[in-house]
Short mmCIF file of N, CA, C and O in Angstrom, two decimals:
data_model
loop_
_atom_site.label_atom_id
_atom_site.label_comp_id
_atom_site.label_asym_id
_atom_site.label_seq_id
_atom_site.Cartn_x
_atom_site.Cartn_y
_atom_site.Cartn_z
N MET A 464 0.85 -1.20 0.00
CA MET A 464 0.00 0.00 0.00
C MET A 464 0.88 1.24 0.00
O MET A 464 1.84 1.33 0.76
N ALA A 465 0.54 2.19 -0.87
CA ALA A 465 1.33 3.40 -1.00
C ALA A 465 0.70 4.55 -0.24
O ALA A 465 -0.51 4.60 -0.05
N GLN A 466 1.56 5.45 0.21
CA GLN A 466 1.05 6.69 0.82
C GLN A 466 1.53 7.88 0.01
O GLN A 466 2.70 7.95 -0.37
N LYS A 467 0.64 8.80 -0.27
CA LYS A 467 1.02 10.03 -0.94
C LYS A 467 0.64 11.20 -0.05
O LYS A 467 -0.40 11.17 0.62
N ASN A 468 1.49 12.23 -0.08
CA ASN A 468 1.25 13.41 0.77
C ASN A 468 0.87 14.61 -0.08
O ASN A 468 1.49 14.88 -1.11
N TYR A 469 -0.14 15.31 0.37
CA TYR A 469 -0.64 16.49 -0.33
C TYR A 469 -0.69 17.68 0.62
O TYR A 469 -0.58 17.52 1.84
N SER A 470 -0.87 18.86 0.03
CA SER A 470 -1.03 20.07 0.83
C SER A 470 -2.32 20.76 0.41
O SER A 470 -2.54 20.99 -0.78
N VAL A 471 -3.17 21.04 1.38
CA VAL A 471 -4.50 21.59 1.10
C VAL A 471 -4.63 22.97 1.77
O VAL A 471 -4.27 23.14 2.93
N GLU A 472 -5.17 23.91 1.01
CA GLU A 472 -5.39 25.26 1.53
C GLU A 472 -6.82 25.42 2.03
O GLU A 472 -7.75 24.91 1.42
N GLY A 473 -6.98 26.16 3.12
CA GLY A 473 -8.31 26.61 3.53
C GLY A 473 -8.92 25.89 4.72
O GLY A 473 -9.96 26.32 5.21
N MET A 474 -8.31 24.79 5.19
CA MET A 474 -8.87 24.10 6.34
C MET A 474 -8.58 24.93 7.60
O MET A 474 -7.44 25.32 7.84
N THR A 475 -9.63 25.20 8.39
CA THR A 475 -9.45 26.03 9.58
C THR A 475 -9.71 25.30 10.89
O THR A 475 -9.42 25.83 11.95
N CYS A 476 -10.27 24.10 10.83
CA CYS A 476 -10.63 23.42 12.08
C CYS A 476 -10.81 21.93 11.84
O CYS A 476 -10.66 21.45 10.72
N GLY A 477 -11.13 21.23 12.90
CA GLY A 477 -11.32 19.78 12.81
C GLY A 477 -12.47 19.39 11.90
O GLY A 477 -12.44 18.32 11.28
N HIS A 478 -13.51 20.25 11.83
CA HIS A 478 -14.61 19.95 10.92
C HIS A 478 -14.12 19.95 9.48
O HIS A 478 -14.57 19.14 8.66
N CYS A 479 -13.24 20.87 9.17
CA CYS A 479 -12.69 20.95 7.81
C CYS A 479 -11.88 19.69 7.49
O CYS A 479 -11.98 19.14 6.40
N GLU A 480 -11.09 19.26 8.47
CA GLU A 480 -10.32 18.02 8.28
C GLU A 480 -11.26 16.86 7.96
O GLU A 480 -11.01 16.06 7.05
N MET A 481 -12.35 16.77 8.73
CA MET A 481 -13.31 15.68 8.52
C MET A 481 -13.92 15.74 7.12
O MET A 481 -14.10 14.71 6.46
N SER A 482 -14.26 16.93 6.67
CA SER A 482 -14.86 17.08 5.33
C SER A 482 -13.92 16.59 4.26
O SER A 482 -14.32 15.87 3.34
N VAL A 483 -12.66 16.99 4.36
CA VAL A 483 -11.65 16.57 3.38
C VAL A 483 -11.45 15.06 3.45
O VAL A 483 -11.44 14.37 2.41
N GLN A 484 -11.32 14.54 4.65
CA GLN A 484 -11.10 13.11 4.81
C GLN A 484 -12.27 12.30 4.23
O GLN A 484 -12.06 11.29 3.54
N GLU A 485 -13.49 12.73 4.53
CA GLU A 485 -14.66 11.99 4.05
C GLU A 485 -14.72 11.96 2.52
O GLU A 485 -15.03 10.91 1.94
N GLU A 486 -14.44 13.09 1.89
CA GLU A 486 -14.51 13.11 0.42
C GLU A 486 -13.42 12.24 -0.20
O GLU A 486 -13.67 11.51 -1.16
N ILE A 487 -12.21 12.30 0.33
CA ILE A 487 -11.12 11.51 -0.23
C ILE A 487 -11.34 10.01 0.00
O ILE A 487 -11.01 9.18 -0.85
N MET A 488 -11.95 9.68 1.14
CA MET A 488 -12.22 8.26 1.44
C MET A 488 -13.17 7.63 0.42
O MET A 488 -13.21 6.41 0.27
N GLU A 489 -13.95 8.47 -0.28
CA GLU A 489 -14.89 7.93 -1.27
C GLU A 489 -14.20 7.48 -2.56
O GLU A 489 -14.82 6.81 -3.39
N ILE A 490 -12.93 7.85 -2.73
CA ILE A 490 -12.19 7.43 -3.93
C ILE A 490 -11.89 5.93 -3.82
O ILE A 490 -11.35 5.48 -2.80
N PRO A 491 -12.25 5.16 -4.86
CA PRO A 491 -11.96 3.72 -4.83
C PRO A 491 -10.46 3.46 -4.64
O PRO A 491 -9.64 4.12 -5.30
N GLY A 492 -10.11 2.54 -3.76
CA GLY A 492 -8.72 2.19 -3.52
C GLY A 492 -8.10 2.90 -2.34
O GLY A 492 -7.03 2.50 -1.86
N VAL A 493 -8.74 3.96 -1.86
CA VAL A 493 -8.20 4.69 -0.71
C VAL A 493 -8.60 3.98 0.58
O VAL A 493 -9.77 3.66 0.79
N ASN A 494 -7.60 3.72 1.43
CA ASN A 494 -7.85 3.00 2.68
C ASN A 494 -7.78 3.88 3.91
O ASN A 494 -8.39 3.57 4.93
N GLU A 495 -7.00 4.95 3.84
CA GLU A 495 -6.83 5.79 5.02
C GLU A 495 -6.48 7.20 4.59
O GLU A 495 -5.72 7.41 3.64
N VAL A 496 -7.05 8.18 5.29
CA VAL A 496 -6.74 9.59 5.02
C VAL A 496 -6.55 10.29 6.36
O VAL A 496 -7.36 10.13 7.28
N THR A 497 -5.49 11.06 6.48
CA THR A 497 -5.33 11.93 7.64
C THR A 497 -5.10 13.35 7.15
O THR A 497 -4.31 13.57 6.24
N ALA A 498 -5.82 14.29 7.77
CA ALA A 498 -5.69 15.71 7.40
C ALA A 498 -5.40 16.52 8.65
O ALA A 498 -5.94 16.25 9.72
N ASP A 499 -4.54 17.51 8.51
CA ASP A 499 -4.16 18.38 9.63
C ASP A 499 -4.40 19.83 9.22
O ASP A 499 -3.73 20.35 8.32
N HIS A 500 -5.37 20.47 9.88
CA HIS A 500 -5.72 21.84 9.46
C HIS A 500 -4.64 22.84 9.84
O HIS A 500 -4.56 23.92 9.25
N ASN A 501 -3.79 22.50 10.81
CA ASN A 501 -2.73 23.43 11.21
C ASN A 501 -1.65 23.57 10.14
O ASN A 501 -1.13 24.66 9.89
N THR A 502 -1.33 22.45 9.50
CA THR A 502 -0.27 22.45 8.50
C THR A 502 -0.81 22.37 7.07
O THR A 502 -0.07 22.67 6.12
N GLY A 503 -2.06 21.94 6.92
CA GLY A 503 -2.61 21.71 5.59
C GLY A 503 -2.22 20.36 5.02
O GLY A 503 -2.61 20.02 3.90
N ALA A 504 -1.45 19.58 5.78
CA ALA A 504 -0.98 18.30 5.29
C ALA A 504 -2.10 17.27 5.23
O ALA A 504 -2.87 17.12 6.19
N VAL A 505 -2.17 16.58 4.10
CA VAL A 505 -3.14 15.50 3.93
C VAL A 505 -2.39 14.28 3.40
O VAL A 505 -1.76 14.34 2.36
N ALA A 506 -2.46 13.18 4.16
CA ALA A 506 -1.79 11.94 3.76
C ALA A 506 -2.85 10.93 3.34
O ALA A 506 -3.82 10.69 4.06
N VAL A 507 -2.67 10.37 2.15
CA VAL A 507 -3.63 9.43 1.59
C VAL A 507 -2.95 8.09 1.35
O VAL A 507 -1.92 8.02 0.67
N SER A 508 -3.51 7.03 1.91
CA SER A 508 -2.95 5.69 1.75
C SER A 508 -3.91 4.81 0.97
O SER A 508 -5.12 4.87 1.18
N GLY A 509 -3.35 3.97 0.11
CA GLY A 509 -4.18 3.05 -0.67
C GLY A 509 -3.47 2.65 -1.95
O GLY A 509 -2.25 2.79 -2.07
N GLU A 510 -4.26 2.18 -2.91
CA GLU A 510 -3.73 1.74 -4.19
C GLU A 510 -4.65 2.19 -5.29
O GLU A 510 -5.87 2.12 -5.17
N GLY A 511 -4.07 2.67 -6.40
CA GLY A 511 -4.85 2.90 -7.60
C GLY A 511 -5.54 4.24 -7.70
O GLY A 511 -6.23 4.49 -8.69
N PHE A 512 -5.37 5.09 -6.69
CA PHE A 512 -5.99 6.43 -6.80
C PHE A 512 -5.01 7.38 -7.49
O PHE A 512 -3.80 7.16 -7.49
N THR A 513 -5.58 8.44 -8.10
CA THR A 513 -4.75 9.39 -8.83
C THR A 513 -4.79 10.77 -8.15
O THR A 513 -5.70 11.07 -7.38
N ASP A 514 -3.79 11.59 -8.49
CA ASP A 514 -3.76 12.95 -7.96
C ASP A 514 -4.99 13.74 -8.40
O ASP A 514 -5.52 14.57 -7.64
N ASP A 515 -5.45 13.48 -9.64
CA ASP A 515 -6.63 14.18 -10.12
C ASP A 515 -7.86 13.83 -9.29
O ASP A 515 -8.69 14.70 -9.01
N GLN A 516 -7.96 12.58 -8.89
CA GLN A 516 -9.09 12.19 -8.05
C GLN A 516 -9.03 12.87 -6.68
O GLN A 516 -10.04 13.32 -6.15
N VAL A 517 -7.83 12.95 -6.12
CA VAL A 517 -7.66 13.61 -4.83
C VAL A 517 -7.99 15.10 -4.96
O VAL A 517 -8.71 15.67 -4.13
N SER A 518 -7.50 15.72 -6.03
CA SER A 518 -7.77 17.13 -6.27
C SER A 518 -9.27 17.39 -6.38
O SER A 518 -9.79 18.36 -5.80
N ALA A 519 -9.97 16.53 -7.10
CA ALA A 519 -11.41 16.69 -7.28
C ALA A 519 -12.15 16.51 -5.95
O ALA A 519 -13.11 17.23 -5.65
N ALA A 520 -11.69 15.55 -5.13
CA ALA A 520 -12.34 15.31 -3.84
C ALA A 520 -12.13 16.50 -2.91
O ALA A 520 -13.05 16.92 -2.20
N VAL A 521 -10.93 17.06 -2.92
CA VAL A 521 -10.63 18.22 -2.08
C VAL A 521 -11.51 19.40 -2.51
O VAL A 521 -12.07 20.12 -1.67
N ALA A 522 -11.64 19.59 -3.82
CA ALA A 522 -12.49 20.67 -4.34
C ALA A 522 -13.94 20.44 -3.95
O ALA A 522 -14.65 21.39 -3.58
N GLU A 523 -14.40 19.20 -4.03
CA GLU A 523 -15.77 18.86 -3.66
C GLU A 523 -16.03 19.22 -2.19
O GLU A 523 -17.13 19.65 -1.83
N ALA A 524 -15.02 19.05 -1.36
CA ALA A 524 -15.16 19.38 0.06
C ALA A 524 -15.14 20.89 0.30
O ALA A 524 -15.48 21.36 1.39
N GLY A 525 -14.70 21.63 -0.73
CA GLY A 525 -14.71 23.08 -0.60
C GLY A 525 -13.34 23.70 -0.35
O GLY A 525 -13.26 24.86 0.05
N TYR A 526 -12.28 22.92 -0.62
CA TYR A 526 -10.93 23.40 -0.37
C TYR A 526 -10.09 23.27 -1.65
O TYR A 526 -10.58 22.79 -2.67
N THR A 527 -8.84 23.69 -1.57
CA THR A 527 -7.99 23.71 -2.75
C THR A 527 -6.71 22.93 -2.52
O THR A 527 -6.01 23.16 -1.52
N LEU A 528 -6.41 22.03 -3.44
CA LEU A 528 -5.15 21.30 -3.39
C LEU A 528 -4.04 22.18 -3.96
O LEU A 528 -4.16 22.68 -5.08
N LYS A 529 -2.98 22.36 -3.18
CA LYS A 529 -1.85 23.15 -3.69
C LYS A 529 -1.13 22.35 -4.76
O LYS A 529 -0.97 21.14 -4.64
N ALA A 530 -0.68 23.06 -5.81
CA ALA A 530 0.00 22.40 -6.92
C ALA A 530 1.30 21.76 -6.45
O ALA A 530 1.90 22.19 -5.48
N MET B 836 -42.36 36.41 19.85
CA MET B 836 -41.11 35.64 19.89
C MET B 836 -39.94 36.58 20.17
O MET B 836 -39.84 37.63 19.55
N ALA B 837 -39.11 36.19 21.09
CA ALA B 837 -37.98 37.04 21.47
C ALA B 837 -36.70 36.60 20.77
O ALA B 837 -36.53 35.42 20.44
N GLN B 838 -35.81 37.55 20.55
CA GLN B 838 -34.48 37.22 20.04
C GLN B 838 -33.44 37.67 21.05
O GLN B 838 -33.52 38.78 21.58
N LYS B 839 -32.49 36.81 21.33
CA LYS B 839 -31.38 37.19 22.18
C LYS B 839 -30.08 37.01 21.42
O LYS B 839 -29.94 36.07 20.63
N ASN B 840 -29.14 37.91 21.68
CA ASN B 840 -27.86 37.87 20.97
C ASN B 840 -26.73 37.47 21.91
O ASN B 840 -26.65 37.95 23.04
N TYR B 841 -25.90 36.59 21.43
CA TYR B 841 -24.77 36.08 22.21
C TYR B 841 -23.48 36.24 21.42
O TYR B 841 -23.51 36.49 20.21
N SER B 842 -22.37 36.06 22.11
CA SER B 842 -21.07 36.09 21.46
C SER B 842 -20.32 34.81 21.82
O SER B 842 -20.22 34.44 22.99
N VAL B 843 -19.86 34.13 20.79
CA VAL B 843 -19.23 32.81 20.96
C VAL B 843 -17.79 32.85 20.47
O VAL B 843 -17.50 33.38 19.39
N GLU B 844 -16.90 32.30 21.27
CA GLU B 844 -15.49 32.24 20.90
C GLU B 844 -15.15 30.91 20.25
O GLU B 844 -15.64 29.86 20.68
N GLY B 845 -14.29 30.94 19.25
CA GLY B 845 -13.68 29.70 18.74
C GLY B 845 -14.19 29.21 17.41
O GLY B 845 -13.61 28.30 16.84
N MET B 846 -15.28 29.81 16.89
CA MET B 846 -15.77 29.36 15.59
C MET B 846 -14.82 29.86 14.49
O MET B 846 -14.51 31.05 14.44
N THR B 847 -14.38 28.95 13.61
CA THR B 847 -13.42 29.34 12.57
C THR B 847 -13.98 29.22 11.16
O THR B 847 -13.34 29.68 10.22
N CYS B 848 -15.13 28.58 10.99
CA CYS B 848 -15.63 28.35 9.63
C CYS B 848 -17.12 28.02 9.65
O CYS B 848 -17.74 27.97 10.71
N GLY B 849 -17.66 27.81 8.47
CA GLY B 849 -19.07 27.50 8.36
C GLY B 849 -19.47 26.21 9.06
O GLY B 849 -20.59 26.07 9.54
N HIS B 850 -18.53 25.25 9.12
CA HIS B 850 -18.84 24.01 9.84
C HIS B 850 -19.06 24.29 11.32
O HIS B 850 -19.90 23.69 11.97
N CYS B 851 -18.25 25.20 11.85
CA CYS B 851 -18.38 25.57 13.26
C CYS B 851 -19.73 26.24 13.51
O CYS B 851 -20.41 25.95 14.50
N GLU B 852 -20.12 27.12 12.60
CA GLU B 852 -21.43 27.76 12.71
C GLU B 852 -22.53 26.70 12.76
O GLU B 852 -23.45 26.77 13.57
N MET B 853 -22.43 25.72 11.87
CA MET B 853 -23.46 24.67 11.81
C MET B 853 -23.52 23.89 13.12
O MET B 853 -24.60 23.55 13.60
N SER B 854 -22.35 23.58 13.68
CA SER B 854 -22.31 22.81 14.93
C SER B 854 -23.01 23.57 16.04
O SER B 854 -23.80 22.99 16.81
N VAL B 855 -22.72 24.86 16.15
CA VAL B 855 -23.33 25.69 17.20
C VAL B 855 -24.84 25.79 16.97
O VAL B 855 -25.64 25.61 17.90
N GLN B 856 -25.22 26.04 15.72
CA GLN B 856 -26.64 26.18 15.41
C GLN B 856 -27.41 24.90 15.73
O GLN B 856 -28.50 24.94 16.30
N GLU B 857 -26.83 23.77 15.36
CA GLU B 857 -27.53 22.50 15.58
C GLU B 857 -27.73 22.22 17.05
O GLU B 857 -28.80 21.75 17.47
N GLU B 858 -26.72 22.50 17.88
CA GLU B 858 -26.87 22.23 19.31
C GLU B 858 -27.90 23.17 19.94
O GLU B 858 -28.71 22.74 20.76
N ILE B 859 -27.85 24.44 19.57
CA ILE B 859 -28.80 25.39 20.16
C ILE B 859 -30.23 25.09 19.71
O ILE B 859 -31.18 25.24 20.49
N MET B 860 -30.39 24.62 18.47
CA MET B 860 -31.74 24.30 17.96
C MET B 860 -32.39 23.18 18.77
O MET B 860 -33.62 23.03 18.75
N GLU B 861 -31.58 22.38 19.46
CA GLU B 861 -32.15 21.28 20.25
C GLU B 861 -32.79 21.75 21.55
O GLU B 861 -33.49 20.99 22.22
N ILE B 862 -32.57 23.02 21.93
CA ILE B 862 -33.18 23.56 23.14
C ILE B 862 -34.68 23.76 22.89
O ILE B 862 -35.06 24.40 21.91
N PRO B 863 -35.56 23.23 23.77
CA PRO B 863 -36.99 23.43 23.59
C PRO B 863 -37.35 24.92 23.56
O PRO B 863 -36.84 25.69 24.37
N GLY B 864 -38.19 25.31 22.62
CA GLY B 864 -38.62 26.70 22.51
C GLY B 864 -37.83 27.51 21.51
O GLY B 864 -38.26 28.60 21.13
N VAL B 865 -36.67 27.01 21.10
CA VAL B 865 -35.84 27.74 20.13
C VAL B 865 -36.37 27.47 18.72
O VAL B 865 -36.56 26.31 18.33
N ASN B 866 -36.62 28.54 17.96
CA ASN B 866 -37.15 28.41 16.61
C ASN B 866 -36.14 28.71 15.52
O ASN B 866 -36.27 28.23 14.41
N GLU B 867 -35.16 29.55 15.83
CA GLU B 867 -34.20 29.94 14.80
C GLU B 867 -32.88 30.32 15.45
O GLU B 867 -32.86 30.96 16.52
N VAL B 868 -31.79 29.93 14.81
CA VAL B 868 -30.46 30.30 15.29
C VAL B 868 -29.61 30.71 14.09
O VAL B 868 -29.61 30.01 13.07
N THR B 869 -28.93 31.82 14.21
CA THR B 869 -27.95 32.20 13.19
C THR B 869 -26.62 32.46 13.87
O THR B 869 -26.56 33.13 14.91
N ALA B 870 -25.56 31.90 13.30
CA ALA B 870 -24.22 32.07 13.86
C ALA B 870 -23.28 32.58 12.77
O ALA B 870 -23.39 32.17 11.61
N ASP B 871 -22.40 33.48 13.14
CA ASP B 871 -21.44 34.08 12.20
C ASP B 871 -20.03 33.88 12.75
O ASP B 871 -19.68 34.45 13.79
N HIS B 872 -19.24 33.04 12.06
CA HIS B 872 -17.91 32.74 12.61
C HIS B 872 -16.96 33.94 12.51
O HIS B 872 -15.97 34.00 13.22
N ASN B 873 -17.25 34.89 11.60
CA ASN B 873 -16.37 36.05 11.47
C ASN B 873 -16.45 36.97 12.67
O ASN B 873 -15.44 37.52 13.11
N THR B 874 -17.66 37.14 13.18
CA THR B 874 -17.87 38.06 14.31
C THR B 874 -18.06 37.33 15.63
O THR B 874 -17.94 37.95 16.70
N GLY B 875 -18.40 36.04 15.58
CA GLY B 875 -18.74 35.31 16.79
C GLY B 875 -20.18 35.52 17.23
O GLY B 875 -20.63 34.96 18.24
N ALA B 876 -20.93 36.32 16.48
CA ALA B 876 -22.30 36.64 16.86
C ALA B 876 -23.23 35.44 16.64
O ALA B 876 -23.19 34.79 15.61
N VAL B 877 -24.04 35.16 17.66
CA VAL B 877 -25.04 34.11 17.58
C VAL B 877 -26.38 34.70 18.02
O VAL B 877 -26.49 35.20 19.15
N ALA B 878 -27.37 34.67 17.14
CA ALA B 878 -28.70 35.18 17.44
C ALA B 878 -29.65 34.01 17.61
O ALA B 878 -29.71 33.13 16.75
N VAL B 879 -30.37 34.00 18.73
CA VAL B 879 -31.29 32.90 19.04
C VAL B 879 -32.70 33.46 19.19
O VAL B 879 -32.93 34.39 19.98
N SER B 880 -33.64 32.90 18.41
CA SER B 880 -35.03 33.34 18.49
C SER B 880 -35.91 32.22 19.02
O SER B 880 -35.73 31.05 18.68
N GLY B 881 -36.88 32.61 19.84
CA GLY B 881 -37.81 31.63 20.39
C GLY B 881 -38.40 32.13 21.69
O GLY B 881 -38.37 33.32 21.98
N GLU B 882 -38.95 31.19 22.46
CA GLU B 882 -39.57 31.51 23.74
C GLU B 882 -39.18 30.48 24.77
O GLU B 882 -39.13 29.29 24.48
N GLY B 883 -38.88 30.94 25.97
CA GLY B 883 -38.74 30.02 27.10
C GLY B 883 -37.36 29.41 27.29
O GLY B 883 -37.16 28.62 28.21
N PHE B 884 -36.40 29.77 26.40
CA PHE B 884 -35.05 29.23 26.60
C PHE B 884 -34.27 30.17 27.52
O PHE B 884 -34.59 31.36 27.64
N THR B 885 -33.25 29.61 28.19
CA THR B 885 -32.46 30.39 29.14
C THR B 885 -31.01 30.54 28.66
O THR B 885 -30.54 29.75 27.82
N ASP B 886 -30.33 31.55 29.20
CA ASP B 886 -28.92 31.74 28.88
C ASP B 886 -28.10 30.51 29.26
O ASP B 886 -27.14 30.15 28.57
N ASP B 887 -28.46 29.89 30.37
CA ASP B 887 -27.73 28.69 30.81
C ASP B 887 -27.86 27.57 29.78
O ASP B 887 -26.90 26.84 29.51
N GLN B 888 -29.05 27.43 29.21
CA GLN B 888 -29.24 26.39 28.19
C GLN B 888 -28.40 26.69 26.94
O GLN B 888 -27.81 25.78 26.35
N VAL B 889 -28.36 27.96 26.56
CA VAL B 889 -27.57 28.34 25.40
C VAL B 889 -26.09 28.10 25.67
O VAL B 889 -25.35 27.55 24.84
N SER B 890 -25.65 28.49 26.88
CA SER B 890 -24.25 28.28 27.25
C SER B 890 -23.88 26.80 27.20
O SER B 890 -22.81 26.43 26.70
N ALA B 891 -24.77 25.96 27.71
CA ALA B 891 -24.50 24.51 27.72
C ALA B 891 -24.46 23.96 26.30
O ALA B 891 -23.61 23.10 25.99
N ALA B 892 -25.34 24.44 25.43
CA ALA B 892 -25.37 23.96 24.06
C ALA B 892 -24.10 24.37 23.31
O ALA B 892 -23.52 23.58 22.56
N VAL B 893 -23.66 25.60 23.54
CA VAL B 893 -22.43 26.08 22.91
C VAL B 893 -21.24 25.24 23.38
O VAL B 893 -20.38 24.84 22.57
N ALA B 894 -21.20 24.95 24.67
CA ALA B 894 -20.12 24.11 25.21
C ALA B 894 -20.18 22.71 24.62
O ALA B 894 -19.14 22.13 24.30
N GLU B 895 -21.39 22.17 24.48
CA GLU B 895 -21.55 20.83 23.90
C GLU B 895 -21.01 20.79 22.47
O GLU B 895 -20.43 19.79 22.04
N ALA B 896 -21.16 21.89 21.75
CA ALA B 896 -20.65 21.98 20.37
C ALA B 896 -19.13 22.13 20.35
O ALA B 896 -18.50 21.97 19.30
N GLY B 897 -18.55 22.48 21.50
CA GLY B 897 -17.10 22.59 21.56
C GLY B 897 -16.57 24.02 21.57
O GLY B 897 -15.38 24.24 21.34
N TYR B 898 -17.45 24.97 21.85
CA TYR B 898 -17.06 26.38 21.85
C TYR B 898 -17.41 27.02 23.19
O TYR B 898 -17.95 26.36 24.07
N THR B 899 -17.10 28.32 23.32
CA THR B 899 -17.30 28.99 24.60
C THR B 899 -18.16 30.24 24.43
O THR B 899 -17.87 31.08 23.57
N LEU B 900 -19.19 30.34 25.26
CA LEU B 900 -20.01 31.55 25.28
C LEU B 900 -19.28 32.61 26.09
O LEU B 900 -18.90 32.37 27.24
N LYS B 901 -19.10 33.80 25.48
CA LYS B 901 -18.47 34.89 26.22
C LYS B 901 -19.44 35.40 27.27
O LYS B 901 -20.65 35.49 27.02
N ALA B 902 -18.91 35.79 28.42
CA ALA B 902 -19.76 36.24 29.53
C ALA B 902 -20.48 37.53 29.17
O ALA B 902 -20.02 38.29 28.33
#
């Protein structure tokens, strides 16, 4: 299982972390997501997911994936 | 129907507003709640609710009612 690390802008609290985590967890192949609103760090573990899928999930949650 | 205005510390985003609103709406007699995370302003409309009930609901949501 691979882990990829992303940086997300706009999360201000634990609710925001939950929103991001929930959307990313819906991507097929994703097994675990951790988000930290203090740093913007989002770690995604699983197989077969793409950066585009993560970017779309983050946008769906209302936040922005840093390039 | 009366409206009372409160000030709440710690709300950082729309999710926080929703959490506060949902907890306060559970108080019997409360008909409407609006919360603004930018100002901390929380307006509660209804009849028969007390400041203590509002304070407890805000605490249950994870925030603090200013004295």
